[in-house]
mmCIF file with all atom_site columns, C-alpha atoms in Angstrom:
data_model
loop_
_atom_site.group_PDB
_atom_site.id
_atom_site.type_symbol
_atom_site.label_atom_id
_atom_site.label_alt_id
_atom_site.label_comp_id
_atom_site.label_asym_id
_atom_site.label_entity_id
_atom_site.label_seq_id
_atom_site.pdbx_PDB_ins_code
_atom_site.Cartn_x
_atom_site.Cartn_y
_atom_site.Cartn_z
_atom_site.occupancy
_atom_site.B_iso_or_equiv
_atom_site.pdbx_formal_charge
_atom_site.auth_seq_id
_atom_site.auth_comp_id
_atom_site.auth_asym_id
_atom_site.auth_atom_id
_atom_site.pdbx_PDB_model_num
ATOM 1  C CA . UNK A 1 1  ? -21.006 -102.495 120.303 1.00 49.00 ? 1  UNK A CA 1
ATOM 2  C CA . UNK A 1 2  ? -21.681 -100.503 123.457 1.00 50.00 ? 2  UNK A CA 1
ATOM 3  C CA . UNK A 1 3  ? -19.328 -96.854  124.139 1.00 49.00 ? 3  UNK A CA 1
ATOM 4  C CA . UNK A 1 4  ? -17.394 -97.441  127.577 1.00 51.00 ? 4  UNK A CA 1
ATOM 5  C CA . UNK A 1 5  ? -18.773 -95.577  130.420 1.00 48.00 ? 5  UNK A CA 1
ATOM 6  C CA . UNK A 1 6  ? -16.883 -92.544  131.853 1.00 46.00 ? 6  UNK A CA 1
ATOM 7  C CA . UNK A 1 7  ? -13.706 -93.365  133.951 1.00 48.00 ? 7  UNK A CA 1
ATOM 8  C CA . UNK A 1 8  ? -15.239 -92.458  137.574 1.00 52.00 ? 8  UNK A CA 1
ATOM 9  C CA . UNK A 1 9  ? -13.728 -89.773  139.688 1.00 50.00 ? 9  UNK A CA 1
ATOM 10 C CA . UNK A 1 10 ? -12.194 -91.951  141.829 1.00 48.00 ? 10 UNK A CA 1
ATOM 11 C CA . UNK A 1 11 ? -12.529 -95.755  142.688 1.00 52.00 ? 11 UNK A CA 1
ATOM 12 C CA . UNK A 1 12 ? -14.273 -96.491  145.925 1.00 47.00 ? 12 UNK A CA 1
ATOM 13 C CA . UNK A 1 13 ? -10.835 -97.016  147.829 1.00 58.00 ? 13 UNK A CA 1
ATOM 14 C CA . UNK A 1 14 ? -9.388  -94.233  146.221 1.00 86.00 ? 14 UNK A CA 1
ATOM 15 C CA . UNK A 1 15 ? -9.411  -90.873  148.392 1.00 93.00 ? 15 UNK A CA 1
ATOM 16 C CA . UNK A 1 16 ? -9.619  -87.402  147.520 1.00 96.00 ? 16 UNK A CA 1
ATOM 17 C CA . UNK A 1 17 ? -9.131  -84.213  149.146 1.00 97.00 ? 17 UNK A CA 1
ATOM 18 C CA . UNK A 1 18 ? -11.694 -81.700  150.305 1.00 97.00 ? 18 UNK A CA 1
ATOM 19 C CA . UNK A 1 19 ? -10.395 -78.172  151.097 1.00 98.00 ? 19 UNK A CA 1
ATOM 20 C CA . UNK A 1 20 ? -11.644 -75.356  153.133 1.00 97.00 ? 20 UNK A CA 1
ATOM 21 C CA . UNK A 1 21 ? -10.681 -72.058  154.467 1.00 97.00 ? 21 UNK A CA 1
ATOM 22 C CA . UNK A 1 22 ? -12.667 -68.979  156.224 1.00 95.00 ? 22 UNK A CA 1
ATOM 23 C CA . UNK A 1 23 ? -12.960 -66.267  158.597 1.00 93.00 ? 23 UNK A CA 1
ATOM 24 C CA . UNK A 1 24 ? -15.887 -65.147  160.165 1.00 92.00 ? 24 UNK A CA 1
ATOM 25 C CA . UNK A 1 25 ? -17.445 -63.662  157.383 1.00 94.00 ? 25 UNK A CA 1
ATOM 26 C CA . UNK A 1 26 ? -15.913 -65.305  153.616 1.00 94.00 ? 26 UNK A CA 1
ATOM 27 C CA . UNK A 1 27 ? -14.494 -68.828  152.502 1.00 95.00 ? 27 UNK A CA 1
ATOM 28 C CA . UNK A 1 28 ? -13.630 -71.090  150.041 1.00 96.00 ? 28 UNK A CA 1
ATOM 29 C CA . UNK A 1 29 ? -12.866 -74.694  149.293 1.00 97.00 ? 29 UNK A CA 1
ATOM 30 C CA . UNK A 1 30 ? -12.599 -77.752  146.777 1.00 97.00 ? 30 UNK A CA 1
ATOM 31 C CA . UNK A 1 31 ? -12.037 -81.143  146.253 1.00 96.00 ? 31 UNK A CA 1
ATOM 32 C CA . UNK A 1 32 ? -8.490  -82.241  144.805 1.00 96.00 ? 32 UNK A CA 1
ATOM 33 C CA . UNK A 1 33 ? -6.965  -85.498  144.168 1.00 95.00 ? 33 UNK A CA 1
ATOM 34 C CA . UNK A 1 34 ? -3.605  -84.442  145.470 1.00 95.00 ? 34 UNK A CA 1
ATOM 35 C CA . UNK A 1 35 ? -2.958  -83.484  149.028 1.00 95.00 ? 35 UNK A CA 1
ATOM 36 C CA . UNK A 1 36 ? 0.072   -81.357  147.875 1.00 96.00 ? 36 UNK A CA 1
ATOM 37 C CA . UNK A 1 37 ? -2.648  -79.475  146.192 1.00 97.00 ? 37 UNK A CA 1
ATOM 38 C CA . UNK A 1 38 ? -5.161  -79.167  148.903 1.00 97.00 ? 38 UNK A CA 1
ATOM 39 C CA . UNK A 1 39 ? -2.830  -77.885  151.419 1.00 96.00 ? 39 UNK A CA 1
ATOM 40 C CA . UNK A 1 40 ? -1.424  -75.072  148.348 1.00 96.00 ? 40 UNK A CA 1
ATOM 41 C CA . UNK A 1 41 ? -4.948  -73.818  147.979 1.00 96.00 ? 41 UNK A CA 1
ATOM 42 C CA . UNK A 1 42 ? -5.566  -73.079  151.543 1.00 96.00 ? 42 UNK A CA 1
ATOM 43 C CA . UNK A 1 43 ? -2.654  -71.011  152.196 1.00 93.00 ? 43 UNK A CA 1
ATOM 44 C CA . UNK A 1 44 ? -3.835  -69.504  149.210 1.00 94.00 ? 44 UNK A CA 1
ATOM 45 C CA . UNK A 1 45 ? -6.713  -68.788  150.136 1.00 95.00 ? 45 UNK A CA 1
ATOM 46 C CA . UNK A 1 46 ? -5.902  -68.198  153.818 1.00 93.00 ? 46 UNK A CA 1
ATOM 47 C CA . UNK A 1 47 ? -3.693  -65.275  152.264 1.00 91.00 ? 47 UNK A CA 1
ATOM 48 C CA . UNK A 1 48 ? -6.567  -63.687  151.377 1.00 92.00 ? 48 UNK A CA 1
ATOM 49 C CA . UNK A 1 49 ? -8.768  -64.083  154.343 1.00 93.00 ? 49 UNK A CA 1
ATOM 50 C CA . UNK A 1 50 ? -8.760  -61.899  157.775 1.00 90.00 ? 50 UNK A CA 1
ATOM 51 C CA . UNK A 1 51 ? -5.555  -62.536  160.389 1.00 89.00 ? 51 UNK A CA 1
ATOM 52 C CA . UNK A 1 52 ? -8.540  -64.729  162.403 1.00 88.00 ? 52 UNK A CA 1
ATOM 53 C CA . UNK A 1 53 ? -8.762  -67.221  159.266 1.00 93.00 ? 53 UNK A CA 1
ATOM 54 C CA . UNK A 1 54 ? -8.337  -70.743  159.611 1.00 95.00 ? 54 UNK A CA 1
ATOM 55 C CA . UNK A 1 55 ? -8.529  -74.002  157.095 1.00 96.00 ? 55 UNK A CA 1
ATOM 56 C CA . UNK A 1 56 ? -7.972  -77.635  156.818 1.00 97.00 ? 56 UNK A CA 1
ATOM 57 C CA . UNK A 1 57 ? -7.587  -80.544  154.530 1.00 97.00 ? 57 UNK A CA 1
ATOM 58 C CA . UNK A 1 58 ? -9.316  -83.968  154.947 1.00 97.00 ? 58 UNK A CA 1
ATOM 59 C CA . UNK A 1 59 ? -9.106  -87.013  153.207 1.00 97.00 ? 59 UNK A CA 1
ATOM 60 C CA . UNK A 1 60 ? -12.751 -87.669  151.927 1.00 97.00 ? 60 UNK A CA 1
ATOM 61 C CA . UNK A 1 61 ? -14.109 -90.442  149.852 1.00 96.00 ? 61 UNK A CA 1
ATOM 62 C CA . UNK A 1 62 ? -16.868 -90.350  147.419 1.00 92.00 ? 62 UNK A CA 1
ATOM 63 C CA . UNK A 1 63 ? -20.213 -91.350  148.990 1.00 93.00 ? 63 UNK A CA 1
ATOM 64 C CA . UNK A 1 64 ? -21.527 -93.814  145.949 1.00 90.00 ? 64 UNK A CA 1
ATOM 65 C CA . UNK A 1 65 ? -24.499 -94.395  147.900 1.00 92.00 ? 65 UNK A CA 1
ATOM 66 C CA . UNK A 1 66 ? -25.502 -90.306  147.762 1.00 91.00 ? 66 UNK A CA 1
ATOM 67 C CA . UNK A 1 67 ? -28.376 -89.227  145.783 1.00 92.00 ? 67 UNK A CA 1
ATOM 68 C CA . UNK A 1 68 ? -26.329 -86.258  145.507 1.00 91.00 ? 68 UNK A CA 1
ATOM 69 C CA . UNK A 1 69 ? -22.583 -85.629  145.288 1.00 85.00 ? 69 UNK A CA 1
ATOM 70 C CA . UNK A 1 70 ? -21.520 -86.225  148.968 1.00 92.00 ? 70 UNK A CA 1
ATOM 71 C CA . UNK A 1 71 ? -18.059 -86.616  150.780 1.00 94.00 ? 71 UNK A CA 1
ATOM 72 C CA . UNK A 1 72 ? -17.544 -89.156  153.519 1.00 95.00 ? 72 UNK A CA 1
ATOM 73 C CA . UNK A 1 73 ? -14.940 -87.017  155.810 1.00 94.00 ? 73 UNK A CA 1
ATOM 74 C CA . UNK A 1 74 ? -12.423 -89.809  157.324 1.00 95.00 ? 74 UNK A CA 1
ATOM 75 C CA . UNK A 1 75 ? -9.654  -87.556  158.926 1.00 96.00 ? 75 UNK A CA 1
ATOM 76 C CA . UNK A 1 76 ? -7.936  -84.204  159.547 1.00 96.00 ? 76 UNK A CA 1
ATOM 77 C CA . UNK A 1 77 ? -4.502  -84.240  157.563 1.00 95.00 ? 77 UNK A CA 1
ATOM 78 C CA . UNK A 1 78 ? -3.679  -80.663  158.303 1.00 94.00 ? 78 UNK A CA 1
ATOM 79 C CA . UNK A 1 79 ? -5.167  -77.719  159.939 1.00 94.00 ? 79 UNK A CA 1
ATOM 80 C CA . UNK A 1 80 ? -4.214  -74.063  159.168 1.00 92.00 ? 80 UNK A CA 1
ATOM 81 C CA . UNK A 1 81 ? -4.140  -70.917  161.127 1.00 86.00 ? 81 UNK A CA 1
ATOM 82 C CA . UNK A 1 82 ? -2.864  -67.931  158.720 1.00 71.00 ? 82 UNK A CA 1
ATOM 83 C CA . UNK A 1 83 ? 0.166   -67.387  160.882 1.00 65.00 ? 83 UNK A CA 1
ATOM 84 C CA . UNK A 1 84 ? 0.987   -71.290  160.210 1.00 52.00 ? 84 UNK A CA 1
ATOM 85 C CA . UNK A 1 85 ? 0.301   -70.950  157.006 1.00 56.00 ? 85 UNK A CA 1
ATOM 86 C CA . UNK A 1 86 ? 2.638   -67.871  156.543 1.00 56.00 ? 86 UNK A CA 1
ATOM 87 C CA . UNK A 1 87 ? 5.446   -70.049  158.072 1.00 56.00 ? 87 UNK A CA 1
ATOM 88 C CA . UNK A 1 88 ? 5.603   -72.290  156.129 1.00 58.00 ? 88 UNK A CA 1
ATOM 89 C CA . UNK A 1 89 ? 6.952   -70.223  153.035 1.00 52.00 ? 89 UNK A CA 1
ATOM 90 C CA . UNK A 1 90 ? 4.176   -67.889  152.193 1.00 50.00 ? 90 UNK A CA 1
ATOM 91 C CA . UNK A 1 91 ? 1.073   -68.056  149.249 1.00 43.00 ? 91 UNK A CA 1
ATOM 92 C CA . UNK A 1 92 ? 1.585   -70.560  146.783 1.00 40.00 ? 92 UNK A CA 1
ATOM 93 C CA . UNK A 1 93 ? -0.606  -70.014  143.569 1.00 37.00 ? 93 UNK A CA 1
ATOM 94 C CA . UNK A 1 94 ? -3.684  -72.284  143.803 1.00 42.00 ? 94 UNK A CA 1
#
């Protein structure tokens, strides 16, 4: 009897999240499944940057084909400045 392999992160369809935010010296970012998620953990993180900060969110697939974890970037879901970011309600807890 053979043990099932590992569920993988995500199906080849499937698309993920990547995260990033910086100013011109320190950043951050991640990979979530959620956009909700994504878009929480830059204004996070934006909240902790310089007033010049800025971050995005793009929906990124798994590159399979990678010898090394890789992203395929397909597009821009939302782009932050920290002013936008404070708009729209404040820091959220990443």
């Amino acid at each position: 009897m053979t043990n099932p392999s590992p569920a993988p992160l995500a199906a080849a369809d499937d698309f993920l999240y990547s995260w990033s935010a910086q100013d011109t010296t320190r950043g951050s970012g991640g990979i979530t499944e959620e956009p909700e998620q994504a878009r929480q953990c830059v204004r996070e993180a934006l909240a902790r940057l310089s007033p010049d900060a800025g971050g995005v969110v793009e929906r990124v697939r798994l590159d399979r084909s990678a010898r090394q974890p890789s992203y395929i970037h397909v597009a821009v879901v939302w782009r932050f400045g920290r002013r936008s970011a404070e708009r729209e309600g404040g820091v959220v807890a990443c």
